[in-house]
PDB file of N, CA and C and ligand atoms in Angstrom:
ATOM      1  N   UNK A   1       0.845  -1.200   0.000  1.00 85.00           N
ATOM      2  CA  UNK A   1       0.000   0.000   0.000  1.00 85.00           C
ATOM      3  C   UNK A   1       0.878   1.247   0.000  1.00 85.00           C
ATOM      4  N   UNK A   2       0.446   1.993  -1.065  1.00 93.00           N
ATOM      5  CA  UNK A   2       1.271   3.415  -0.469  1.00 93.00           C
ATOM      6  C   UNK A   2       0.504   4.541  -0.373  1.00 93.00           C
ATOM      7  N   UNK A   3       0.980   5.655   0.170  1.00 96.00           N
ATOM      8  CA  UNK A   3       0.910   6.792   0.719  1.00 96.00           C
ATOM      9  C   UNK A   3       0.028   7.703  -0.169  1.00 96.00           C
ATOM     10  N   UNK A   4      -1.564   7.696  -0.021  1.00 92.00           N
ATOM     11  CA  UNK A   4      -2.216   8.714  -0.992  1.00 92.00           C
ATOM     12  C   UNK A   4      -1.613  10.480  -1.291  1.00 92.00           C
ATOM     13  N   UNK A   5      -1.106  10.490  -0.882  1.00 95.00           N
ATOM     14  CA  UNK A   5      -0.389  12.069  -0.659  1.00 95.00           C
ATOM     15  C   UNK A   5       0.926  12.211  -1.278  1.00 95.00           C
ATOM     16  N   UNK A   6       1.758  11.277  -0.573  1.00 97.00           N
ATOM     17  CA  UNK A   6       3.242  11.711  -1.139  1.00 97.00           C
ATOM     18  C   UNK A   6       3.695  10.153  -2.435  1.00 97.00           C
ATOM     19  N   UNK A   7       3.078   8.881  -1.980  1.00 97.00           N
ATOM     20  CA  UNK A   7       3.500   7.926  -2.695  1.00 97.00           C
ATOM     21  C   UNK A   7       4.652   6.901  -1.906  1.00 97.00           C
ATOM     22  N   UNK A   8       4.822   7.305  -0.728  1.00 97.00           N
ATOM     23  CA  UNK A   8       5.100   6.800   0.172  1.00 97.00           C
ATOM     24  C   UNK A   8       5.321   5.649   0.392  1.00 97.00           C
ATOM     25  N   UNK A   9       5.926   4.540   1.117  1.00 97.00           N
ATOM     26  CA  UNK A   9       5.408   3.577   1.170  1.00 97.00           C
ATOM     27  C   UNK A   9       4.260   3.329   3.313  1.00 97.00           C
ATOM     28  N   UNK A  10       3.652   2.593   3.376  1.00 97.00           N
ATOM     29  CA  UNK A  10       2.691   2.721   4.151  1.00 97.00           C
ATOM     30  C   UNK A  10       2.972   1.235   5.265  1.00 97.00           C
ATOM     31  N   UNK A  11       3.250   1.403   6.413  1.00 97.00           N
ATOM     32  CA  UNK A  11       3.634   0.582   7.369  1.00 97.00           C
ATOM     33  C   UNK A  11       2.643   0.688   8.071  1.00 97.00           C
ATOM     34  N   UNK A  12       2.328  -0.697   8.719  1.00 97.00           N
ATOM     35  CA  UNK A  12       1.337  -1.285  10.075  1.00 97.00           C
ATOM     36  C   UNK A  12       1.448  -0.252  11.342  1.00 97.00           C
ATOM     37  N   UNK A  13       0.881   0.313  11.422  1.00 98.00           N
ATOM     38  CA  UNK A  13       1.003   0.989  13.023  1.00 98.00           C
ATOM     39  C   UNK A  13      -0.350   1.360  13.908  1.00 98.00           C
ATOM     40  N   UNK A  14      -0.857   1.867  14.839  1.00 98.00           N
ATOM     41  CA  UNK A  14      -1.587   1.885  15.888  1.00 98.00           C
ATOM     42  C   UNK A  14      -1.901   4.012  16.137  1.00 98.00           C
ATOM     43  N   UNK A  15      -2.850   3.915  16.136  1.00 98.00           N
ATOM     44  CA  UNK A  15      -2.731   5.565  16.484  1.00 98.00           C
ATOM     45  C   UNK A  15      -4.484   6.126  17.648  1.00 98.00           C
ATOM     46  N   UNK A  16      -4.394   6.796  17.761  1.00 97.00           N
ATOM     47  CA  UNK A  16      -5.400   7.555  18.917  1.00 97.00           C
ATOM     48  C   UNK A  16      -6.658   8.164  18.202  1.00 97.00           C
ATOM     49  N   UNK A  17      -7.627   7.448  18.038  1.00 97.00           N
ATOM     50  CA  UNK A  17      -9.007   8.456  17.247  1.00 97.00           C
ATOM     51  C   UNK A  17      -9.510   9.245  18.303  1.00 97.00           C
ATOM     52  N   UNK A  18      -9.846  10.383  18.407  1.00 96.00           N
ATOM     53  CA  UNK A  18     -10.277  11.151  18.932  1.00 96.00           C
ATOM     54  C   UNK A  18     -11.619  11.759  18.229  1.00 96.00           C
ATOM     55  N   UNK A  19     -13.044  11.841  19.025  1.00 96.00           N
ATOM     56  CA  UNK A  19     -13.965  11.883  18.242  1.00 96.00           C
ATOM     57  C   UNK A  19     -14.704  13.326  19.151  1.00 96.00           C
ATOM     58  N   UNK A  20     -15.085  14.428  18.885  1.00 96.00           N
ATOM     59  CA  UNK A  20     -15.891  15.335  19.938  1.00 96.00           C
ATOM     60  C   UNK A  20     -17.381  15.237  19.327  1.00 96.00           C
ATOM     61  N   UNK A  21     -18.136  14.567  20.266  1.00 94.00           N
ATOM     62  CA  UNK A  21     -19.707  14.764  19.956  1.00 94.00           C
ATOM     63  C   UNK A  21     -20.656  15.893  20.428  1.00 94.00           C
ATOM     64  N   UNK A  22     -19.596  16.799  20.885  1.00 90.00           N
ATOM     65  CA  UNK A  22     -20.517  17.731  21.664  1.00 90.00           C
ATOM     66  C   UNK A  22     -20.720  17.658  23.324  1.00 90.00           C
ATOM     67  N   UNK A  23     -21.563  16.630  23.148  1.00 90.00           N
ATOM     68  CA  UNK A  23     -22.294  16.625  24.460  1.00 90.00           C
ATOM     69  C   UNK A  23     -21.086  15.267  25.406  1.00 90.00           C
ATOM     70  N   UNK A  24     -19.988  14.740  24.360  1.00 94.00           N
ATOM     71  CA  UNK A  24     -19.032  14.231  25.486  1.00 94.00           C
ATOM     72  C   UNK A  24     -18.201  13.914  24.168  1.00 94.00           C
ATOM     73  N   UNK A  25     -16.906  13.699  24.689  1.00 97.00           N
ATOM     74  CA  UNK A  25     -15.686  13.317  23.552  1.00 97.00           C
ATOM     75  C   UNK A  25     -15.062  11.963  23.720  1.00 97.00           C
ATOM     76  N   UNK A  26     -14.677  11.346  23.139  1.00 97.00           N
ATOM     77  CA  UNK A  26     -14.723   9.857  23.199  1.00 97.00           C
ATOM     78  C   UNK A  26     -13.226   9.775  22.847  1.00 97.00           C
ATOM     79  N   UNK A  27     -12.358   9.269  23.180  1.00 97.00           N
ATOM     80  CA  UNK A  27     -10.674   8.460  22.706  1.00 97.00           C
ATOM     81  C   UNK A  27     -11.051   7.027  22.605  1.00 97.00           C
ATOM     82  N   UNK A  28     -10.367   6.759  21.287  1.00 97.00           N
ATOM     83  CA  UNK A  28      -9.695   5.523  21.449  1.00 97.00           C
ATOM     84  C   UNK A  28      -8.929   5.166  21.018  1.00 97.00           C
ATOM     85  N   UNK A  29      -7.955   4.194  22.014  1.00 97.00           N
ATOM     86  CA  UNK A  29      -6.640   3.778  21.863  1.00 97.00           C
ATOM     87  C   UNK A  29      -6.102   2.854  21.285  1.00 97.00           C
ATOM     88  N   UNK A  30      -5.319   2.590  20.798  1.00 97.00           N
ATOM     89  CA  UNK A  30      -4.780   1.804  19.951  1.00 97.00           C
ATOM     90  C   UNK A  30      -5.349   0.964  18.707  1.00 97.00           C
ATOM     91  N   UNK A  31      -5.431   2.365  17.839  1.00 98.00           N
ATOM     92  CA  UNK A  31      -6.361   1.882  16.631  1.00 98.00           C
ATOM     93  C   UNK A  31      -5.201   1.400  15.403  1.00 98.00           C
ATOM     94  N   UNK A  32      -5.850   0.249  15.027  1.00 97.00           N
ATOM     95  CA  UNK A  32      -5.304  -0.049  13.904  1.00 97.00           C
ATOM     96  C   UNK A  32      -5.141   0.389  12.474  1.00 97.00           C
ATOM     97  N   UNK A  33      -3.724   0.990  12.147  1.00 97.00           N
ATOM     98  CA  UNK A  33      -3.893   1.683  11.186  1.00 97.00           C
ATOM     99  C   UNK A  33      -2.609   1.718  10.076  1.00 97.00           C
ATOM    100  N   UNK A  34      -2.693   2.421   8.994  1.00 97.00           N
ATOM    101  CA  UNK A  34      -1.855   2.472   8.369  1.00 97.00           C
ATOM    102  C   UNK A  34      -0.736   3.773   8.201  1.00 97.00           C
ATOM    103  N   UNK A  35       0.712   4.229   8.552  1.00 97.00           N
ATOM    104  CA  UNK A  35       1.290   5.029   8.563  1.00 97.00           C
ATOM    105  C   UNK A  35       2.168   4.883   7.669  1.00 97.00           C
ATOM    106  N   UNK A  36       2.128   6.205   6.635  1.00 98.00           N
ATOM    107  CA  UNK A  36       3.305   6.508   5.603  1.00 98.00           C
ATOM    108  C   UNK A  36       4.577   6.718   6.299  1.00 98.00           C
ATOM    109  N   UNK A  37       5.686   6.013   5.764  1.00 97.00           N
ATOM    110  CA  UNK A  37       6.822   6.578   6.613  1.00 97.00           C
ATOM    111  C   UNK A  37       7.343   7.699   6.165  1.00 97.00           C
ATOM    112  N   UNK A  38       6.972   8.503   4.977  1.00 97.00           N
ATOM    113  CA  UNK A  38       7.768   9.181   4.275  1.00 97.00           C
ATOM    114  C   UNK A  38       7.300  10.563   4.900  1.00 97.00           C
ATOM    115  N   UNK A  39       5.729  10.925   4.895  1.00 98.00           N
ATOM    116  CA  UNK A  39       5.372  12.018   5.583  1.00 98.00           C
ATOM    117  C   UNK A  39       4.069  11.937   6.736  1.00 98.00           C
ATOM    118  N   UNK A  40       3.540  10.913   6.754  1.00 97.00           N
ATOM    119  CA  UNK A  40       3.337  10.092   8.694  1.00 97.00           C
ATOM    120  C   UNK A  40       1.920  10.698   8.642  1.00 97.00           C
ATOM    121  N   UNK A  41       1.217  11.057   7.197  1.00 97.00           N
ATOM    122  CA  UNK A  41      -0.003  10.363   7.346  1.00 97.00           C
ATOM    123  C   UNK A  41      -1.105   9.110   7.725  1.00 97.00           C
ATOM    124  N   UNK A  42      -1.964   8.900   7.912  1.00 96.00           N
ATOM    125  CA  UNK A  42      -2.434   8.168   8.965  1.00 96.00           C
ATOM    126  C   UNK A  42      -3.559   7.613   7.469  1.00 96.00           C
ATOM    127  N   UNK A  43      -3.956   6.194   8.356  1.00 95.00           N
ATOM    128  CA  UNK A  43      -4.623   5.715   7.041  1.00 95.00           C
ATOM    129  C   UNK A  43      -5.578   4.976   7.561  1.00 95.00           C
ATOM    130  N   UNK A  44      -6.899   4.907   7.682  1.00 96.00           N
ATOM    131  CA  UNK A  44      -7.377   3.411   8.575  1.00 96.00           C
ATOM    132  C   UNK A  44      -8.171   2.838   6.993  1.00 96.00           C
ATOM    133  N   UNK A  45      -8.516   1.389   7.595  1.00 96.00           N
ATOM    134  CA  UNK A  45      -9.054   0.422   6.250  1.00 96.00           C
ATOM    135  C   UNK A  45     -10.630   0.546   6.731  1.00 96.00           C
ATOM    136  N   UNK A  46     -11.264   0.051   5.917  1.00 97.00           N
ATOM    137  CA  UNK A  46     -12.836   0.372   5.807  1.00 97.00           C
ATOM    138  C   UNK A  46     -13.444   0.169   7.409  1.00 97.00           C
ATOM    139  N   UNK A  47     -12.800  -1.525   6.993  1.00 97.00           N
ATOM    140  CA  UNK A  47     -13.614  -2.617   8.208  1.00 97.00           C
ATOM    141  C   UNK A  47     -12.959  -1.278   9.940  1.00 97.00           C
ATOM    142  N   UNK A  48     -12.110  -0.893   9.674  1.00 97.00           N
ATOM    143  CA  UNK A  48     -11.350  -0.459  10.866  1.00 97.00           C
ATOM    144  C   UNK A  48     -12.470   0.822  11.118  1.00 97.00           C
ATOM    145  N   UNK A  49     -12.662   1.652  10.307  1.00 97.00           N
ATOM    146  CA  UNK A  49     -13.387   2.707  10.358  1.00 97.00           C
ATOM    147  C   UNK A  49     -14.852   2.446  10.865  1.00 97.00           C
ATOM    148  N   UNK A  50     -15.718   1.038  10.133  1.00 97.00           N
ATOM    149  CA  UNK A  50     -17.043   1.022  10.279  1.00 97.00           C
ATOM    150  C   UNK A  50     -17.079   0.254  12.143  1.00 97.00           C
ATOM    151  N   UNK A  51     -15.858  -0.337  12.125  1.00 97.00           N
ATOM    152  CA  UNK A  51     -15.765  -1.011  13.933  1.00 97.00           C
ATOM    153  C   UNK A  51     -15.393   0.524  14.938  1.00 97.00           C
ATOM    154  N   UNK A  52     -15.248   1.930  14.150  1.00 97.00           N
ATOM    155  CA  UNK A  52     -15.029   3.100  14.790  1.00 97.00           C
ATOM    156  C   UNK A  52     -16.613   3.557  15.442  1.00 97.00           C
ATOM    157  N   UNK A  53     -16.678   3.523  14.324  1.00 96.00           N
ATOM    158  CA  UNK A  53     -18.145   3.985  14.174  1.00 96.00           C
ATOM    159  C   UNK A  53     -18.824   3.274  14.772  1.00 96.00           C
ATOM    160  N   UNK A  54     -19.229   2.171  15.229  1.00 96.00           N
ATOM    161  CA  UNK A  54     -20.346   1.174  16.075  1.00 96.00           C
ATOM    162  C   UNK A  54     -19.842   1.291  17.819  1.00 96.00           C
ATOM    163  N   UNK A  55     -18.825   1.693  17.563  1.00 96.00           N
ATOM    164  CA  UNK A  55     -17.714   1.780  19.228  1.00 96.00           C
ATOM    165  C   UNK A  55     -18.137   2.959  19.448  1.00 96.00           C
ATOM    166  N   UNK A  56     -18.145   4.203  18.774  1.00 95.00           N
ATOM    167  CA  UNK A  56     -18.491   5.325  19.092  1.00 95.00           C
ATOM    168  C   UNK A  56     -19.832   5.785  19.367  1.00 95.00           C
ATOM    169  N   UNK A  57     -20.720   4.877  18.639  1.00 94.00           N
ATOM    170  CA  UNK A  57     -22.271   4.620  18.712  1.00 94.00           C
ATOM    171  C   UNK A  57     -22.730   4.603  20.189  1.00 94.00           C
ATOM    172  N   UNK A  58     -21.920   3.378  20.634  1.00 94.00           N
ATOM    173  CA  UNK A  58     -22.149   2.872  21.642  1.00 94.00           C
ATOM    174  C   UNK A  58     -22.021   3.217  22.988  1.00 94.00           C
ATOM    175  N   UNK A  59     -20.473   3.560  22.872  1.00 94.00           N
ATOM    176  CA  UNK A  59     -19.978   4.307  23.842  1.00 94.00           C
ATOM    177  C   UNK A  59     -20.852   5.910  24.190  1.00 94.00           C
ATOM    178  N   UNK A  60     -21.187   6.147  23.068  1.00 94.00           N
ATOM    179  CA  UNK A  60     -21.891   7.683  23.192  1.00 94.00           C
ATOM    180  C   UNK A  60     -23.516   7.534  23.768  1.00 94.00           C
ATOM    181  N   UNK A  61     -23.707   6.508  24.004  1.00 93.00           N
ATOM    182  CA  UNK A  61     -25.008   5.838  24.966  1.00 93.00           C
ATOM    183  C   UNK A  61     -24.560   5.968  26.326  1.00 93.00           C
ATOM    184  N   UNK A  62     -23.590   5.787  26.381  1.00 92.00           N
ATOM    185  CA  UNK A  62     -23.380   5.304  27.904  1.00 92.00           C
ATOM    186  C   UNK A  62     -22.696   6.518  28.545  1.00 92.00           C
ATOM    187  N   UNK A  63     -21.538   7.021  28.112  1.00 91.00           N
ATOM    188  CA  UNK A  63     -21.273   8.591  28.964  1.00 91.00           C
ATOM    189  C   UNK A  63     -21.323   9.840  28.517  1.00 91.00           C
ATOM    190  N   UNK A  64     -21.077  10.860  29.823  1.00 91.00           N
ATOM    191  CA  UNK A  64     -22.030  12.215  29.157  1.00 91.00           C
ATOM    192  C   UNK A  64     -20.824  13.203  29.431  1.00 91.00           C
ATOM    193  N   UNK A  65     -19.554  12.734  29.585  1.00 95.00           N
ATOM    194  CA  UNK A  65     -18.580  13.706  29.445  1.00 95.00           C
ATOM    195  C   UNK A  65     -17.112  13.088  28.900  1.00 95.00           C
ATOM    196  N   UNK A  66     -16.039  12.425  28.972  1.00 96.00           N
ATOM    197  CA  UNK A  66     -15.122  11.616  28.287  1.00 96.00           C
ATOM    198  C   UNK A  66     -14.905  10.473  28.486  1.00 96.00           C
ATOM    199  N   UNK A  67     -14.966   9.573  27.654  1.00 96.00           N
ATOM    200  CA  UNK A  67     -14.608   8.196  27.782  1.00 96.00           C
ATOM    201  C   UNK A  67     -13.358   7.968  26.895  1.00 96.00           C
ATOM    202  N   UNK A  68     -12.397   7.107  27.429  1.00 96.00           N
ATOM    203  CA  UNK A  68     -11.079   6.313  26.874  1.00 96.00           C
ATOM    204  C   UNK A  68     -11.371   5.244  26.574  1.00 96.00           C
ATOM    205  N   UNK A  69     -11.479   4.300  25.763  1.00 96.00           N
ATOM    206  CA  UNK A  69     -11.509   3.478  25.341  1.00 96.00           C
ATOM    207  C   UNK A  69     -10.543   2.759  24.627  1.00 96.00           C
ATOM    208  N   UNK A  70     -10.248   1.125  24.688  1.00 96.00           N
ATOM    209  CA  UNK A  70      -9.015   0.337  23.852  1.00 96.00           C
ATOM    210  C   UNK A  70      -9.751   0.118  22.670  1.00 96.00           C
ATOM    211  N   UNK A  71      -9.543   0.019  21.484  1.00 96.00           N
ATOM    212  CA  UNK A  71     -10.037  -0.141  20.738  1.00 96.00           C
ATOM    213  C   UNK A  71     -10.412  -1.771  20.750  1.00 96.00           C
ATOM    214  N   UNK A  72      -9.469  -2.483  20.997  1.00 91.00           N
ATOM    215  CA  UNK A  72      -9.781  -4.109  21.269  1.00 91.00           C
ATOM    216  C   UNK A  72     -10.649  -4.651  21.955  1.00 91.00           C
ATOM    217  N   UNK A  73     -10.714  -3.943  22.676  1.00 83.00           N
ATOM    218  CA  UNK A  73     -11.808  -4.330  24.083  1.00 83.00           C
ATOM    219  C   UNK A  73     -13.342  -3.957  23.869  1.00 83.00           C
ATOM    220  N   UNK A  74     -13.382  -2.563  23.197  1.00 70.00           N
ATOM    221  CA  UNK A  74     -14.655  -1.741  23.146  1.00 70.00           C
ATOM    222  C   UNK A  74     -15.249  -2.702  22.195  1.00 70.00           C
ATOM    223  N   UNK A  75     -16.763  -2.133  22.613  1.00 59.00           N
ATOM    224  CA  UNK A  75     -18.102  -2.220  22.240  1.00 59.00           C
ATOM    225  C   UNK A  75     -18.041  -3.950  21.574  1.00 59.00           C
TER     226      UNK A  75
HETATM  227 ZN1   ZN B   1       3.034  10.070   2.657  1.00 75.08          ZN
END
């Protein structure tokens, strides 16, 4: 895979989504993802994004000011 931006090439790595809903802001940690080494853009794959999105769903049910979350563990 490479680097939509520079052409890069694109290495396995882990990074921090940070989401603000307003009414509470949600982290989560150690997301699976893709990093260019050349200029350290960030990349996630579909399946990674739509398991963001159902975690964030969820989590945004349950608290009303910040939650941390592992990405492995959640929802
Ligand atoms: Zn790049």
């Amino acid at each position: 895979m490479n680097c939509f931006f520079c052409k890069g090439s694109m290495k396995p790595s882990t990074t921090t989504h940070f989401v603000d809903l307003k009414k509470c802001m949600i982290i989560v940690k150690n997301v699976p993802c893709w990093e260019c080494e050349h200029c350290g853009e960030i990349l996630l794959d579909d399946e990674v994004v739509a398991r963001l999105d159902s975690i964030i769903k969820k989590v945004s049910e349950l608290v009303t000011e910040i939650a941390v979350v592992e990405y492995d563990t959640a929802a």
